[in-house]
Amino acid sequence: MYLPHLRSLRLLKKTIYLICGVVCLLAAAAAHAQSLAGLGAINGTVRDATGAVVPGAAVVVSNPSLGIRRNLETNEAGLFAAPSLPPATGYQVTVNKSGFAPWEAKEIQVLVGQNVTLDITLNVQAQVQEITVTESTPVVDQLKTGVSQVVESRDIMNLPINGRRVDSFVLLTPGVTEDGTFGLVTFRGVPGGNAFLTDGNDTTQGYYNENAGRTRISSNMSQDAVQEFQVQSSGFAAEFGRAVGGVINTVTKSGTNDIHGTGFWFFRNQDFNARDRYATFNPPERRNQAGGSIGGPIQRDRLFYFFNGEITRRYFPLASSVTNPQLFTATGEFIGACGAPATPQQCQNAIDYFKRFFGQVERNADQNAVFGKLDWRPNDRHALALSGNIMNWFSPNGIQTQATLNTGAGVGNNGDSSVRTRFARLSHTWLLAPSLVNEARF
């Protein structure tokens, strides 16, 4: 009697766990036009000329460049929803209903984390109406409750940036600054405690709650691999979680039906830089950054690729001078005061003498970053994406990052510095019903 009863309990537990898992997977998808991390959504209401809602209207949301097509239908309240859309321009919405003229909107832009809301009015069949919505025409995000700002692709490509560190554009958001020590992103004057997401996956450096690699490296990901990102400073949804500062939600580029590519070479030399008016010399500095990207279709409308690579080679030797009698030796041993009496003038003469001694510590910083992505849409109900990023950064004698040091620490308190980051992402978006989407990410 005992063994069958035990087997029944175990079977019941497994059944409960299975049901709970299915409910958890479907619960988020049931939300109306929910915009998941790294994605966007289009929703709207269809009415007739009198203001009455129009149920049963056929709605098609598509993006020819990405091969996306969603066939929807308005419900009893005249509502339709297309959640979990990749951020992009060129979306089209068409509405058809018997007895009414067709309605069409083109060139709709969906930003990361945005719910685009359309108010659609259908006229009787005798009238023909075509509406073109361009990026200069604002669309309403009626579901937005937090404070956020999106840095779009044209800003990333056109605005000047030092060292091609793409997350520096976060500083364009009101209330966001850098702390005075390490250059960490600070929301409302509080450094740390931020969440960094890439295509919806958490890529935060867990110890400091900052971007992977922090501010020592050139950039965790190439500027050419980033399509856009959203900065949320307050009021963000629970889906982002565990951020007491802010959320930086990055979306990477994907391939499209058109082959596109970029290439660049950035060169910097101290001969091109003016000497700081308060400095006695112009520190040596040579930097070369080069890379490129390419994306396109493998199978039109179905399978796409995108690849990006970037290298950085920087030479910035450290000038280590002696201006403090209480200095460290080359082996790190502290030289203490001998206790001999001296007048202030004698001390000053000794300090002036020490200032004549300085040396150059060889220092480099080399970085390689590679990003790749595949998007596969076998049909209109399924979309899979696989992406990965690898970054290696190594700097001999790079613990000390200042241009000059006057305490001997450039020799006695220095060492090699290295940073390596790896992350990969696999996602599956499944259109269970016209307005019901399930997304699984790993």
Short mmCIF file of C-alpha atoms in Angstrom, two decimals:
data_model
loop_
_atom_site.label_atom_id
_atom_site.label_comp_id
_atom_site.label_asym_id
_atom_site.label_seq_id
_atom_site.Cartn_x
_atom_site.Cartn_y
_atom_site.Cartn_z
CA MET A 1 0.00 0.00 0.00
CA TYR A 2 2.84 2.34 0.78
CA LEU A 3 4.76 2.10 -2.53
CA PRO A 4 1.81 2.79 -4.83
CA HIS A 5 0.82 5.70 -2.64
CA LEU A 6 4.37 7.08 -2.84
CA ARG A 7 4.39 6.72 -6.62
CA SER A 8 1.10 8.57 -6.82
CA LEU A 9 2.49 11.45 -4.77
CA ARG A 10 5.56 11.70 -6.98
CA LEU A 11 3.42 11.66 -10.12
CA LEU A 12 1.19 14.36 -8.64
CA LYS A 13 4.21 16.56 -7.83
CA LYS A 14 5.60 16.19 -11.35
CA THR A 15 2.21 17.08 -12.80
CA ILE A 16 1.96 20.19 -10.61
CA TYR A 17 5.48 21.29 -11.56
CA LEU A 18 4.68 20.81 -15.25
CA ILE A 19 1.47 22.83 -15.01
CA CYS A 20 3.23 25.63 -13.10
CA GLY A 21 5.99 25.76 -15.69
CA VAL A 22 3.52 26.04 -18.57
CA VAL A 23 1.58 28.75 -16.74
CA CYS A 24 4.78 30.74 -16.09
CA LEU A 25 5.77 30.53 -19.75
CA LEU A 26 2.40 31.71 -20.97
CA ALA A 27 1.53 34.26 -18.31
CA ALA A 28 3.76 37.04 -19.61
CA ALA A 29 2.71 36.41 -23.20
CA ALA A 30 -0.94 36.94 -22.35
CA ALA A 31 -0.35 40.61 -21.54
CA HIS A 32 -1.73 43.02 -24.13
CA ALA A 33 1.06 44.08 -26.52
CA GLN A 34 3.72 43.56 -23.90
CA SER A 35 7.11 44.96 -24.88
CA LEU A 36 9.72 42.56 -23.54
CA ALA A 37 13.31 43.58 -22.86
CA GLY A 38 15.10 44.09 -26.15
CA LEU A 39 11.88 44.13 -28.19
CA GLY A 40 8.97 46.42 -29.09
CA ALA A 41 5.28 46.14 -29.94
CA ILE A 42 2.52 47.63 -32.10
CA ASN A 43 -1.05 47.81 -30.90
CA GLY A 44 -4.09 49.85 -31.72
CA THR A 45 -7.83 50.37 -31.83
CA VAL A 46 -9.93 50.30 -34.99
CA ARG A 47 -13.07 52.47 -35.14
CA ASP A 48 -15.46 53.65 -37.83
CA ALA A 49 -16.23 57.26 -38.70
CA THR A 50 -18.82 57.50 -35.91
CA GLY A 51 -16.34 56.37 -33.26
CA ALA A 52 -17.79 52.89 -32.81
CA VAL A 53 -15.28 50.07 -32.51
CA VAL A 54 -14.87 47.66 -35.43
CA PRO A 55 -14.50 44.01 -34.38
CA GLY A 56 -13.34 41.31 -36.77
CA ALA A 57 -11.18 43.58 -38.93
CA ALA A 58 -8.18 41.89 -40.58
CA VAL A 59 -4.91 43.52 -39.52
CA VAL A 60 -1.51 42.71 -41.03
CA VAL A 61 1.69 43.93 -39.33
CA SER A 62 4.74 43.36 -41.52
CA ASN A 63 8.32 44.42 -42.16
CA PRO A 64 9.48 43.44 -45.66
CA SER A 65 13.14 44.11 -44.88
CA LEU A 66 13.14 41.64 -41.96
CA GLY A 67 10.71 39.13 -43.45
CA ILE A 68 8.20 39.62 -40.61
CA ARG A 69 4.46 39.20 -41.11
CA ARG A 70 1.76 39.00 -38.40
CA ASN A 71 -1.84 38.26 -39.42
CA LEU A 72 -4.14 39.61 -36.70
CA GLU A 73 -7.81 40.31 -36.11
CA THR A 74 -9.47 42.92 -33.91
CA ASN A 75 -11.43 41.64 -30.91
CA GLU A 76 -14.84 42.68 -29.67
CA ALA A 77 -13.38 45.96 -28.38
CA GLY A 78 -11.73 46.74 -31.73
CA LEU A 79 -8.25 46.10 -30.32
CA PHE A 80 -5.31 44.35 -31.94
CA ALA A 81 -1.81 43.66 -30.64
CA ALA A 82 1.49 42.56 -32.18
CA PRO A 83 3.95 42.04 -29.30
CA SER A 84 7.62 40.94 -29.35
CA LEU A 85 8.67 42.77 -32.51
CA PRO A 86 12.38 43.40 -33.21
CA PRO A 87 13.16 47.15 -33.03
CA ALA A 88 13.46 48.48 -36.57
CA THR A 89 12.12 50.97 -39.09
CA GLY A 90 9.96 50.10 -42.07
CA TYR A 91 7.02 48.42 -40.33
CA GLN A 92 3.71 48.46 -42.21
CA VAL A 93 0.18 48.08 -40.87
CA THR A 94 -2.80 47.36 -43.11
CA VAL A 95 -6.44 47.05 -42.01
CA ASN A 96 -9.26 45.58 -44.08
CA LYS A 97 -12.93 45.11 -43.26
CA SER A 98 -15.83 44.39 -45.56
CA GLY A 99 -17.78 47.56 -46.32
CA PHE A 100 -14.87 49.85 -45.40
CA ALA A 101 -12.05 51.32 -47.42
CA PRO A 102 -8.61 49.74 -46.81
CA TRP A 103 -6.34 51.54 -44.35
CA GLU A 104 -2.55 51.43 -44.58
CA ALA A 105 0.36 52.96 -42.67
CA LYS A 106 3.99 52.71 -43.79
CA GLU A 107 7.46 53.42 -42.43
CA ILE A 108 6.49 52.92 -38.79
CA GLN A 109 9.47 52.88 -36.46
CA VAL A 110 9.48 50.59 -33.42
CA LEU A 111 12.11 51.44 -30.81
CA VAL A 112 13.43 49.13 -28.13
CA GLY A 113 11.02 48.90 -25.21
CA GLN A 114 8.37 50.89 -27.08
CA ASN A 115 4.67 50.08 -27.49
CA VAL A 116 3.52 51.92 -30.62
CA THR A 117 -0.18 52.72 -30.28
CA LEU A 118 -2.25 53.49 -33.38
CA ASP A 119 -5.75 54.99 -33.40
CA ILE A 120 -7.27 53.88 -36.71
CA THR A 121 -10.46 55.20 -38.29
CA LEU A 122 -12.03 53.29 -41.20
CA ASN A 123 -14.16 55.15 -43.73
CA VAL A 124 -16.93 53.69 -45.84
CA GLN A 125 -16.05 51.91 -49.06
CA ALA A 126 -16.83 54.92 -51.26
CA GLN A 127 -13.71 56.67 -49.96
CA VAL A 128 -10.14 55.47 -50.44
CA GLN A 129 -7.63 56.32 -47.74
CA GLU A 130 -3.91 55.71 -47.47
CA ILE A 131 -1.92 57.10 -44.56
CA THR A 132 1.87 57.18 -44.49
CA VAL A 133 3.49 57.36 -41.07
CA THR A 134 7.14 58.40 -41.17
CA GLU A 135 9.71 58.59 -38.40
CA SER A 136 9.14 62.34 -38.12
CA THR A 137 5.51 61.72 -37.16
CA PRO A 138 5.27 60.92 -33.44
CA VAL A 139 3.42 57.80 -32.36
CA VAL A 140 1.95 57.43 -28.92
CA ASP A 141 3.20 54.94 -26.37
CA GLN A 142 0.16 54.84 -24.11
CA LEU A 143 1.54 51.96 -22.04
CA LYS A 144 4.71 53.78 -21.01
CA THR A 145 4.87 54.66 -17.31
CA GLY A 146 8.58 55.11 -16.61
CA VAL A 147 11.15 57.76 -17.51
CA SER A 148 13.29 56.58 -20.44
CA GLN A 149 15.10 57.72 -23.53
CA VAL A 150 16.14 55.85 -26.67
CA VAL A 151 19.45 56.51 -28.41
CA GLU A 152 18.74 55.60 -32.02
CA SER A 153 21.01 54.16 -34.68
CA ARG A 154 21.56 57.48 -36.47
CA ASP A 155 22.73 59.05 -33.19
CA ILE A 156 25.16 56.20 -32.55
CA MET A 157 26.64 56.51 -36.04
CA ASN A 158 26.74 60.30 -36.37
CA LEU A 159 27.45 61.81 -32.96
CA PRO A 160 31.12 62.23 -31.94
CA ILE A 161 32.39 59.79 -29.34
CA ASN A 162 35.77 59.33 -27.66
CA GLY A 163 37.31 55.93 -28.29
CA ARG A 164 34.12 54.49 -29.87
CA ARG A 165 32.80 53.44 -26.46
CA VAL A 166 29.13 53.16 -27.36
CA ASP A 167 27.68 53.17 -23.84
CA SER A 168 29.04 56.70 -23.43
CA PHE A 169 25.88 57.85 -25.21
CA VAL A 170 24.04 57.05 -21.99
CA LEU A 171 25.24 60.46 -20.80
CA LEU A 172 22.80 62.08 -23.26
CA THR A 173 19.99 61.11 -20.89
CA PRO A 174 18.99 63.80 -18.37
CA GLY A 175 20.14 63.02 -14.84
CA VAL A 176 22.89 60.61 -15.94
CA THR A 177 26.52 61.52 -15.22
CA GLU A 178 29.89 59.88 -14.54
CA ASP A 179 31.36 59.50 -11.08
CA GLY A 180 34.60 61.37 -10.45
CA THR A 181 36.77 58.30 -9.79
CA PHE A 182 36.31 55.56 -12.39
CA GLY A 183 33.90 57.13 -14.88
CA LEU A 184 31.07 54.78 -13.88
CA VAL A 185 27.56 55.58 -15.07
CA THR A 186 25.67 57.35 -12.31
CA PHE A 187 21.91 57.79 -12.07
CA ARG A 188 20.70 60.56 -9.78
CA GLY A 189 24.17 60.90 -8.26
CA VAL A 190 24.38 57.27 -7.07
CA PRO A 191 27.11 55.22 -8.83
CA GLY A 192 26.64 51.50 -9.40
CA GLY A 193 23.57 49.38 -8.95
CA ASN A 194 22.69 49.49 -12.65
CA ALA A 195 21.43 46.76 -14.97
CA PHE A 196 22.93 46.26 -18.44
CA LEU A 197 20.99 44.11 -20.90
CA THR A 198 21.91 43.00 -24.40
CA ASP A 199 19.00 41.82 -26.55
CA GLY A 200 17.08 41.23 -23.34
CA ASN A 201 19.77 39.11 -21.64
CA ASP A 202 21.51 40.34 -18.50
CA THR A 203 25.19 41.13 -19.23
CA THR A 204 25.85 43.07 -16.02
CA GLN A 205 29.18 42.66 -14.24
CA GLY A 206 27.83 41.10 -11.06
CA TYR A 207 30.39 42.32 -8.54
CA TYR A 208 30.05 46.04 -9.28
CA ASN A 209 26.64 45.98 -11.01
CA GLU A 210 28.20 47.73 -13.98
CA ASN A 211 28.80 46.97 -17.64
CA ALA A 212 31.06 44.00 -18.28
CA GLY A 213 34.69 45.13 -18.32
CA ARG A 214 33.77 48.39 -16.55
CA THR A 215 35.55 51.53 -17.77
CA ARG A 216 39.06 50.12 -18.11
CA ILE A 217 38.48 48.55 -21.55
CA SER A 218 37.80 50.39 -24.79
CA SER A 219 34.31 48.93 -25.20
CA ASN A 220 32.66 45.61 -24.41
CA MET A 221 31.03 45.54 -27.85
CA SER A 222 31.85 47.29 -31.09
CA GLN A 223 29.92 50.46 -31.85
CA ASP A 224 29.03 49.06 -35.29
CA ALA A 225 27.28 46.05 -33.70
CA VAL A 226 24.79 48.16 -31.72
CA GLN A 227 21.54 49.21 -33.39
CA GLU A 228 20.10 51.29 -30.54
CA PHE A 229 19.62 51.24 -26.81
CA GLN A 230 17.13 52.43 -24.26
CA VAL A 231 18.09 54.18 -21.02
CA GLN A 232 15.54 53.90 -18.22
CA SER A 233 16.23 56.08 -15.23
CA SER A 234 13.13 55.41 -13.12
CA GLY A 235 9.76 53.71 -13.11
CA PHE A 236 10.91 50.75 -15.20
CA ALA A 237 8.91 47.52 -15.28
CA ALA A 238 9.59 44.53 -13.04
CA GLU A 239 10.82 42.50 -16.03
CA PHE A 240 14.18 44.33 -15.80
CA GLY A 241 14.66 43.67 -12.09
CA ARG A 242 17.45 44.16 -9.55
CA ALA A 243 18.47 47.66 -10.67
CA VAL A 244 18.51 50.40 -8.04
CA GLY A 245 20.14 52.90 -10.39
CA GLY A 246 19.06 52.61 -14.00
CA VAL A 247 18.64 50.17 -16.88
CA ILE A 248 20.62 50.28 -20.14
CA ASN A 249 18.84 48.03 -22.63
CA THR A 250 20.95 47.42 -25.76
CA VAL A 251 19.73 45.96 -29.06
CA THR A 252 22.24 44.53 -31.52
CA LYS A 253 22.02 44.70 -35.30
CA SER A 254 20.60 41.93 -37.46
CA GLY A 255 20.85 41.00 -41.09
CA THR A 256 18.10 42.01 -43.51
CA ASN A 257 17.04 41.18 -47.06
CA ASP A 258 19.56 43.78 -48.26
CA ILE A 259 23.31 43.23 -47.94
CA HIS A 260 24.85 46.05 -45.92
CA GLY A 261 28.28 46.59 -44.46
CA THR A 262 30.58 49.12 -42.82
CA GLY A 263 34.31 49.65 -42.41
CA PHE A 264 36.41 52.11 -40.44
CA TRP A 265 39.87 53.01 -39.24
CA PHE A 266 40.39 55.46 -36.39
CA PHE A 267 43.90 56.84 -35.83
CA ARG A 268 45.14 59.05 -33.02
CA ASN A 269 48.63 60.44 -32.43
CA GLN A 270 50.02 62.87 -29.89
CA ASP A 271 51.38 64.98 -32.75
CA PHE A 272 47.79 65.81 -33.65
CA ASN A 273 46.91 66.89 -30.11
CA ALA A 274 47.56 70.28 -28.59
CA ARG A 275 49.45 70.29 -25.30
CA ASP A 276 47.36 70.95 -22.24
CA ARG A 277 47.99 74.54 -21.18
CA TYR A 278 48.83 73.43 -17.65
CA ALA A 279 51.06 70.50 -18.66
CA THR A 280 54.82 70.68 -19.16
CA PHE A 281 54.79 68.20 -22.07
CA ASN A 282 52.47 66.35 -24.43
CA PRO A 283 52.29 62.70 -23.28
CA PRO A 284 52.96 60.06 -25.98
CA GLU A 285 49.73 58.55 -27.30
CA ARG A 286 49.10 56.40 -30.35
CA ARG A 287 45.83 54.62 -30.97
CA ASN A 288 44.62 52.55 -33.91
CA GLN A 289 41.08 51.19 -34.04
CA ALA A 290 39.89 49.34 -37.12
CA GLY A 291 37.03 47.03 -37.95
CA GLY A 292 34.00 46.36 -40.05
CA SER A 293 30.67 44.62 -40.25
CA ILE A 294 28.54 42.86 -42.85
CA GLY A 295 24.99 41.57 -42.81
CA GLY A 296 22.49 40.18 -45.27
CA PRO A 297 20.26 37.26 -46.22
CA ILE A 298 21.22 33.61 -46.44
CA GLN A 299 17.67 32.72 -47.51
CA ARG A 300 15.49 35.68 -48.40
CA ASP A 301 12.74 36.46 -45.84
CA ARG A 302 13.83 33.48 -43.70
CA LEU A 303 17.48 33.30 -42.69
CA PHE A 304 19.77 36.28 -42.03
CA TYR A 305 23.32 36.83 -40.79
CA PHE A 306 25.31 39.68 -39.25
CA PHE A 307 29.01 39.71 -38.34
CA ASN A 308 31.20 42.39 -36.79
CA GLY A 309 34.85 42.58 -35.76
CA GLU A 310 37.00 45.32 -34.24
CA ILE A 311 40.60 45.60 -33.03
CA THR A 312 42.25 48.29 -30.91
CA ARG A 313 45.99 48.85 -30.58
CA ARG A 314 47.01 51.60 -28.19
CA TYR A 315 50.46 52.75 -27.10
CA PHE A 316 50.48 55.16 -24.14
CA PRO A 317 53.68 54.87 -22.05
CA LEU A 318 53.59 56.06 -18.47
CA ALA A 319 55.87 58.92 -17.45
CA SER A 320 56.84 58.19 -13.85
CA SER A 321 58.58 61.13 -12.19
CA VAL A 322 59.69 61.71 -8.58
CA THR A 323 58.35 64.78 -6.82
CA ASN A 324 57.79 63.39 -3.33
CA PRO A 325 60.64 62.47 -0.96
CA GLN A 326 58.42 59.79 0.60
CA LEU A 327 58.54 57.47 -2.39
CA PHE A 328 58.64 53.75 -3.10
CA THR A 329 61.58 51.94 -4.61
CA ALA A 330 61.29 49.92 -7.78
CA THR A 331 60.69 46.82 -5.66
CA GLY A 332 57.86 48.47 -3.74
CA GLU A 333 59.90 49.15 -0.59
CA PHE A 334 58.99 52.39 1.16
CA ILE A 335 61.83 54.86 1.79
CA GLY A 336 61.16 56.55 5.12
CA ALA A 337 62.52 59.83 6.44
CA CYS A 338 66.00 59.63 7.97
CA GLY A 339 65.20 62.17 10.71
CA ALA A 340 68.06 64.54 9.83
CA PRO A 341 67.21 68.19 10.54
CA ALA A 342 66.78 70.50 7.54
CA THR A 343 65.50 73.96 6.87
CA PRO A 344 62.44 74.52 4.63
CA GLN A 345 64.70 75.91 1.92
CA GLN A 346 66.90 72.83 2.04
CA CYS A 347 63.79 70.62 1.70
CA GLN A 348 62.59 72.61 -1.26
CA ASN A 349 66.01 72.36 -2.92
CA ALA A 350 65.89 68.58 -2.47
CA ILE A 351 62.41 68.37 -3.97
CA ASP A 352 63.50 70.46 -6.94
CA TYR A 353 66.43 68.10 -7.38
CA PHE A 354 64.15 65.04 -7.33
CA LYS A 355 61.97 66.55 -10.04
CA ARG A 356 64.80 66.11 -12.51
CA PHE A 357 64.49 62.32 -12.29
CA PHE A 358 61.80 60.59 -14.32
CA GLY A 359 61.48 57.48 -16.41
CA GLN A 360 59.17 56.03 -19.04
CA VAL A 361 57.28 52.80 -18.34
CA GLU A 362 56.27 50.98 -21.52
CA ARG A 363 52.52 50.44 -21.63
CA ASN A 364 50.14 49.10 -24.32
CA ALA A 365 46.47 48.21 -24.51
CA ASP A 366 45.32 45.67 -27.11
CA GLN A 367 41.70 44.66 -27.60
CA ASN A 368 39.89 42.28 -29.97
CA ALA A 369 36.08 42.13 -30.13
CA VAL A 370 33.98 39.85 -32.33
CA PHE A 371 30.18 39.66 -32.59
CA GLY A 372 28.00 37.36 -34.70
CA LYS A 373 24.26 36.83 -35.07
CA LEU A 374 21.90 34.53 -36.96
CA ASP A 375 18.15 35.14 -37.32
CA TRP A 376 15.93 32.35 -38.63
CA ARG A 377 12.20 32.69 -39.32
CA PRO A 378 11.11 29.30 -40.73
CA ASN A 379 7.51 30.56 -40.96
CA ASP A 380 5.32 33.40 -39.76
CA ARG A 381 4.75 31.75 -36.36
CA HIS A 382 8.32 31.05 -35.26
CA ALA A 383 11.47 33.19 -35.00
CA LEU A 384 14.82 32.03 -33.62
CA ALA A 385 17.94 34.11 -32.97
CA LEU A 386 21.44 33.03 -31.98
CA SER A 387 24.13 35.59 -31.14
CA GLY A 388 27.44 35.76 -29.32
CA ASN A 389 30.14 38.26 -28.41
CA ILE A 390 33.81 37.69 -27.49
CA MET A 391 36.10 40.42 -26.17
CA ASN A 392 39.75 40.15 -25.07
CA TRP A 393 41.64 43.11 -23.61
CA PHE A 394 45.24 43.02 -22.35
CA SER A 395 47.44 45.88 -21.13
CA PRO A 396 51.03 45.27 -19.94
CA ASN A 397 51.79 47.69 -17.07
CA GLY A 398 48.22 48.82 -17.39
CA ILE A 399 47.09 48.77 -13.75
CA GLN A 400 48.05 52.43 -13.51
CA THR A 401 46.09 54.30 -16.21
CA GLN A 402 47.27 57.88 -15.57
CA ALA A 403 49.51 59.62 -18.08
CA THR A 404 52.00 60.63 -15.36
CA LEU A 405 52.76 59.59 -11.78
CA ASN A 406 54.96 61.47 -9.35
CA THR A 407 55.24 59.01 -6.45
CA GLY A 408 57.15 56.16 -8.02
CA ALA A 409 53.97 54.07 -8.18
CA GLY A 410 54.38 53.73 -11.93
CA VAL A 411 57.17 51.25 -11.19
CA GLY A 412 56.56 49.92 -7.71
CA ASN A 413 52.77 49.70 -7.75
CA ASN A 414 51.95 48.57 -11.27
CA GLY A 415 51.30 45.40 -13.21
CA ASP A 416 49.58 43.80 -16.18
CA SER A 417 45.82 44.14 -16.60
CA SER A 418 43.53 41.86 -18.58
CA VAL A 419 39.78 41.63 -19.16
CA ARG A 420 37.87 38.91 -21.01
CA THR A 421 34.12 38.81 -21.58
CA ARG A 422 31.98 36.13 -23.22
CA PHE A 423 28.26 35.94 -23.70
CA ALA A 424 25.87 34.11 -26.00
CA ARG A 425 22.11 34.26 -26.48
CA LEU A 426 19.51 31.91 -27.95
CA SER A 427 15.88 33.01 -28.22
CA HIS A 428 12.70 31.51 -29.62
CA THR A 429 9.60 33.62 -30.28
CA TRP A 430 6.44 31.57 -30.88
CA LEU A 431 3.19 33.13 -32.11
CA LEU A 432 0.66 30.91 -30.34
CA ALA A 433 -2.32 32.99 -31.44
CA PRO A 434 -2.76 36.31 -33.27
CA SER A 435 -2.26 38.25 -30.01
CA LEU A 436 -0.58 35.59 -27.87
CA VAL A 437 3.22 35.27 -28.04
CA ASN A 438 5.62 33.20 -26.00
CA GLU A 439 9.33 34.03 -25.90
CA ALA A 440 12.03 31.82 -24.40
CA ARG A 441 15.58 33.16 -23.94
CA PHE A 442 18.75 31.43 -22.82
#
